[in-house]
Coordinates of C-alpha atoms in Angstrom, one line a residue:
M212 CA 8.8 55.7 -72.4
K213 CA 6.7 57.5 -69.9
N214 CA 4.2 54.7 -69.9
L215 CA 6.9 52.1 -69.5
F216 CA 8.2 54.0 -66.5
L217 CA 4.7 54.3 -64.9
K218 CA 4.2 50.6 -65.5
R219 CA 7.5 49.7 -63.7
I220 CA 6.5 51.9 -60.8
K221 CA 3.1 50.2 -60.5
N222 CA 4.8 46.8 -60.7
S223 CA 7.2 47.8 -58.0
I224 CA 4.4 49.1 -55.8
R225 CA 2.4 46.0 -56.5
S226 CA 5.4 43.8 -55.6
K227 CA 6.1 45.7 -52.4
M228 CA 2.4 45.4 -51.5
L229 CA 2.4 41.6 -52.2
A230 CA 5.6 41.2 -50.3
S231 CA 4.1 43.2 -47.4
F232 CA 1.0 41.0 -47.7
L233 CA 2.9 37.8 -47.7
I234 CA 5.1 38.8 -44.7
S235 CA 2.0 39.9 -42.7
S236 CA 0.2 36.7 -43.7
F237 CA 3.3 34.6 -42.7
I238 CA 3.5 36.5 -39.3
I239 CA -0.2 35.9 -38.7
F240 CA 0.1 32.3 -39.8
V241 CA 3.0 31.7 -37.4
V242 CA 1.2 33.4 -34.5
V243 CA -2.0 31.4 -35.2
L244 CA 0.0 28.2 -35.6
S245 CA 1.7 28.8 -32.3
I246 CA -1.6 29.5 -30.6
V247 CA -3.0 26.3 -32.0
A248 CA 0.2 24.4 -31.0
L249 CA 0.0 25.7 -27.4
R250 CA -3.8 24.9 -27.1
T251 CA -3.2 21.4 -28.7
N252 CA -0.3 20.8 -26.4
R253 CA -2.4 21.9 -23.4
I254 CA -5.2 19.6 -24.5
V255 CA -2.9 16.7 -25.1
K256 CA -1.3 17.3 -21.7
D257 CA -4.8 17.5 -20.0
D258 CA -5.8 14.3 -21.7
A259 CA -2.7 12.6 -20.6
E260 CA -3.2 13.7 -17.0
N261 CA -6.9 12.6 -17.1
I262 CA -5.9 9.2 -18.5
T263 CA -3.2 8.8 -15.9
D264 CA -5.6 9.9 -13.0
N265 CA -8.2 7.4 -14.3
Y266 CA -5.5 4.6 -14.3
A267 CA -4.4 5.7 -10.8
R268 CA -7.9 5.5 -9.4
E269 CA -8.7 2.2 -11.1
F270 CA -5.6 0.4 -9.9
A271 CA -5.7 2.1 -6.4
A272 CA -9.2 0.5 -6.0
L273 CA -7.8 -2.9 -7.2
S274 CA -5.0 -2.7 -4.7
A275 CA -7.5 -1.8 -1.9
N276 CA -9.7 -4.8 -2.9
N277 CA -6.6 -7.0 -2.9
L278 CA -5.8 -6.0 0.7
N279 CA -9.5 -6.2 1.8
E280 CA -9.6 -9.8 0.9
Y281 CA -7.0 -10.4 3.5
M282 CA -8.7 -8.1 5.9
D283 CA -11.9 -10.0 5.6
A284 CA -10.3 -13.2 6.9
V285 CA -8.9 -11.2 9.9
R286 CA -12.2 -9.5 10.5
L287 CA -14.0 -12.8 10.6
L288 CA -11.5 -14.4 12.9
S289 CA -11.7 -11.5 15.3
Q290 CA -15.5 -11.9 15.6
V291 CA -14.9 -15.6 16.4
F292 CA -12.4 -14.6 19.0
E293 CA -14.7 -12.1 20.5
D294 CA -17.0 -15.1 21.5
F295 CA -14.3 -16.6 23.5
E296 CA -16.4 -16.9 26.7
S297 CA -18.6 -19.5 24.9
I298 CA -15.6 -21.9 25.0
K299 CA -14.6 -23.7 28.2
E300 CA -11.7 -21.8 29.8
N301 CA -9.3 -24.7 29.8
N302 CA -9.8 -25.2 26.0
R303 CA -9.7 -21.6 24.8
R304 CA -6.0 -21.5 23.9
E305 CA -5.9 -24.8 22.1
Y306 CA -9.2 -24.0 20.3
F307 CA -7.9 -20.7 18.9
N308 CA -4.6 -22.3 18.0
S309 CA -6.5 -24.6 15.8
Q310 CA -8.5 -21.8 14.3
L311 CA -5.4 -19.9 13.4
T312 CA -3.6 -22.8 11.8
N313 CA -6.6 -23.9 9.9
L314 CA -7.1 -20.5 8.4
L315 CA -3.4 -20.2 7.7
E316 CA -3.4 -23.6 5.9
R317 CA -6.4 -22.6 3.7
N318 CA -4.8 -19.3 2.5
E319 CA -1.7 -19.8 0.4
N320 CA -1.0 -16.1 0.4
F321 CA -0.9 -15.7 4.1
L322 CA 2.7 -15.7 5.6
S323 CA 1.5 -15.8 9.1
L324 CA -1.4 -15.3 11.5
W325 CA -0.9 -14.2 15.1
T326 CA -2.8 -12.7 18.0
I327 CA -1.8 -10.9 21.1
W328 CA -4.1 -10.7 24.2
E329 CA -3.9 -8.5 27.2
P330 CA -2.8 -10.2 30.4
Y331 CA -5.5 -12.3 32.1
T332 CA -8.2 -11.7 29.4
I333 CA -8.7 -14.9 27.3
D334 CA -8.5 -16.9 30.5
N335 CA -7.0 -16.9 34.0
R336 CA -4.1 -19.3 33.2
D337 CA -1.3 -16.9 32.3
R338 CA 0.7 -18.1 35.3
S339 CA 0.7 -21.7 33.8
F340 CA 2.0 -20.4 30.4
I341 CA 4.9 -18.2 31.5
N342 CA 7.7 -18.5 29.1
K343 CA 6.0 -21.1 27.0
A344 CA 5.6 -21.3 23.1
G345 CA 2.6 -19.3 22.1
S346 CA 2.8 -17.1 25.2
T347 CA 5.1 -14.4 26.6
L348 CA 7.4 -14.2 29.6
I349 CA 4.3 -13.2 31.6
G350 CA 2.2 -15.9 30.3
N351 CA -0.4 -14.0 28.2
Y352 CA -1.7 -15.6 25.0
S353 CA 0.4 -14.4 22.1
P354 CA 1.0 -17.1 19.5
T355 CA 2.4 -16.6 16.0
F356 CA 2.0 -19.3 13.4
F357 CA 3.9 -19.0 10.2
K358 CA 4.7 -20.9 7.1
M359 CA 8.2 -22.2 6.2
N360 CA 9.1 -24.9 3.7
G361 CA 5.5 -25.9 3.1
K362 CA 4.8 -26.4 6.9
I363 CA 3.2 -24.4 9.6
H364 CA 5.3 -23.6 12.7
L365 CA 4.6 -22.0 16.0
E366 CA 7.1 -19.3 16.7
E367 CA 9.3 -19.8 19.7
N368 CA 8.3 -18.2 23.0
N369 CA 8.3 -14.5 22.7
T370 CA 11.0 -13.0 24.8
D371 CA 9.2 -9.6 25.0
T372 CA 7.7 -8.6 28.3
I373 CA 5.0 -6.2 29.1
T374 CA 7.5 -3.4 29.3
T375 CA 9.1 -4.0 25.9
P376 CA 8.1 -3.9 22.2
L377 CA 5.3 -6.5 22.4
F378 CA 2.9 -3.9 24.0
S379 CA 4.6 -0.8 22.7
S380 CA 4.9 -1.6 18.9
E381 CA 2.5 -0.1 16.3
Y382 CA 1.1 -3.4 15.4
Y383 CA -0.5 -3.4 18.9
T384 CA -0.7 0.2 20.0
L385 CA -2.4 1.6 16.8
P386 CA -5.4 -0.7 16.8
K387 CA -5.6 -0.4 20.5
E388 CA -5.8 3.4 20.4
R389 CA -7.9 3.7 17.3
R390 CA -10.2 0.7 18.1
E391 CA -10.3 0.1 14.4
E392 CA -8.8 -2.2 11.7
T393 CA -5.2 -1.1 10.8
I394 CA -2.7 -1.7 7.9
L395 CA 0.9 -1.0 8.7
N396 CA 3.5 0.4 6.3
P397 CA 5.5 -2.3 4.5
Y398 CA 8.7 -3.7 5.8
Y399 CA 11.2 -6.6 5.3
Y400 CA 11.0 -9.5 7.6
A401 CA 12.2 -13.2 7.8
Y402 CA 10.7 -15.7 10.1
S403 CA 13.9 -17.7 9.9
G404 CA 15.9 -14.7 11.2
L405 CA 18.1 -14.8 8.1
K406 CA 18.6 -11.8 5.9
K407 CA 18.3 -13.9 2.7
D408 CA 14.9 -15.1 3.7
E409 CA 13.4 -11.6 4.2
I410 CA 10.1 -10.9 2.4
Y411 CA 8.6 -7.5 1.8
Q412 CA 5.3 -7.6 3.6
T413 CA 2.7 -5.8 5.6
N414 CA 0.4 -6.4 8.6
L415 CA -3.3 -6.2 8.5
I416 CA -4.7 -6.1 12.0
A417 CA -8.1 -6.1 13.7
P418 CA -8.8 -5.3 17.4
I419 CA -10.6 -7.7 19.6
I420 CA -13.2 -5.8 21.6
V421 CA -15.8 -7.4 23.9
N422 CA -18.4 -5.2 25.6
E423 CA -16.4 -2.1 24.7
Q424 CA -13.3 -3.5 26.4
F425 CA -10.1 -3.9 24.5
M426 CA -8.9 -7.5 24.7
G427 CA -6.1 -7.7 22.2
V428 CA -5.4 -7.8 18.5
I429 CA -5.3 -10.4 15.7
G430 CA -3.2 -10.0 12.5
V431 CA -2.2 -11.5 9.3
D432 CA 1.2 -10.9 7.5
V433 CA 1.0 -10.9 3.7
P434 CA 3.5 -10.6 1.0
L435 CA 3.3 -7.5 -1.3
S436 CA 4.6 -9.5 -4.4
T437 CA 1.0 -9.8 -5.7
L438 CA 0.6 -6.0 -5.7
Q439 CA 3.9 -5.6 -7.5
S440 CA 2.8 -8.0 -10.3
M441 CA -0.4 -6.0 -10.7
V442 CA 1.3 -2.5 -10.7
D443 CA 3.8 -3.7 -13.2
T444 CA 1.0 -4.1 -15.7
I445 CA 0.0 -0.4 -15.5
Q446 CA 1.4 1.5 -18.5
P447 CA -0.9 4.3 -19.8
F448 CA 1.7 5.4 -22.3
K449 CA 4.9 4.0 -23.8
K450 CA 7.9 4.1 -21.6
S451 CA 5.7 5.0 -18.7
Y452 CA 5.6 3.1 -15.4
A453 CA 3.5 3.1 -12.2
M454 CA 4.4 2.9 -8.5
L455 CA 2.3 2.2 -5.4
V456 CA 2.9 4.6 -2.7
T457 CA 1.7 4.8 0.9
N458 CA 0.0 7.9 2.3
D459 CA 3.3 9.0 3.9
G460 CA 5.4 8.6 0.7
I461 CA 6.9 5.1 1.2
L462 CA 7.2 3.0 -2.0
V463 CA 5.2 -0.2 -1.8
T464 CA 6.1 -1.1 -5.4
H465 CA 8.5 0.2 -8.0
P466 CA 9.8 -1.2 -11.3
D467 CA 13.2 -1.6 -9.6
T468 CA 12.0 -3.9 -6.7
K469 CA 15.2 -2.9 -4.8
L470 CA 13.6 0.6 -4.3
A471 CA 10.5 -0.8 -2.5
G472 CA 10.6 0.5 1.1
T473 CA 12.4 3.8 0.3
N474 CA 10.8 7.2 0.5
A475 CA 9.5 8.7 -2.8
N476 CA 10.8 12.1 -1.8
D477 CA 14.3 10.7 -1.9
L478 CA 13.8 9.6 -5.5
F479 CA 12.0 12.8 -6.6
P480 CA 13.6 15.6 -4.6
D481 CA 12.2 18.3 -6.9
I482 CA 8.6 17.1 -6.1
D483 CA 7.1 17.3 -2.7
V484 CA 5.3 13.9 -2.9
N485 CA 3.4 13.7 0.4
P486 CA 0.9 16.6 0.0
N487 CA -0.2 15.2 -3.4
I488 CA -1.0 11.7 -2.2

């Protein structure tokens, strides 16, 4: 009887020790599993961020290359324009008009080509071109050629004067101040003047400088639809999407094309977008 009692006590102690061991082991297992899960989650998150960053860098470079192709054409034409004095004065405007239309015709993605010269720079004939197509109300050379319905048109005479937007808008003032090539933020514009014909586009502009003297600018207007198509292909993970954003937070592309042109901070108010771009 005594032996049976001692045996039961031993079994009880053994059971309690086993239970205690199992509980301790379970607690340790849970703690270890939690640590592993946290570390794994951190590794997965870090990997996801690295993959996303790599995608961003890759496609940012592709976007830049896309725009640089347009800028190359503007850069080349600005160099041609800088040699204007080699052309007879009476032929300069007609010659450069032909250069603009030929380049516009050869590049299907160009919406328009244009140039603006300071008064009495390309020639001394401003007085003869006052209020004529391809010039301003003061006669300085300022043609804009654009495509519409498969044809190239010269924009009607510009009603701006030297005191109004022509010489005070960013497409003129920025390259003049910086003396360097400039890309403007995207905007909607229609050469027909009709809302239904508006195209989301940007300007790529090069200054014309001769002997360190600023003579004017030359620019190309290009649609951003090609960038939209390219960015739409970026999907590093399922149900993910990409956006192209300017340095000051304006959306160039978005899966919902209606949001192009809006500020990213308005879409993501919990994230201060600008410092991270």
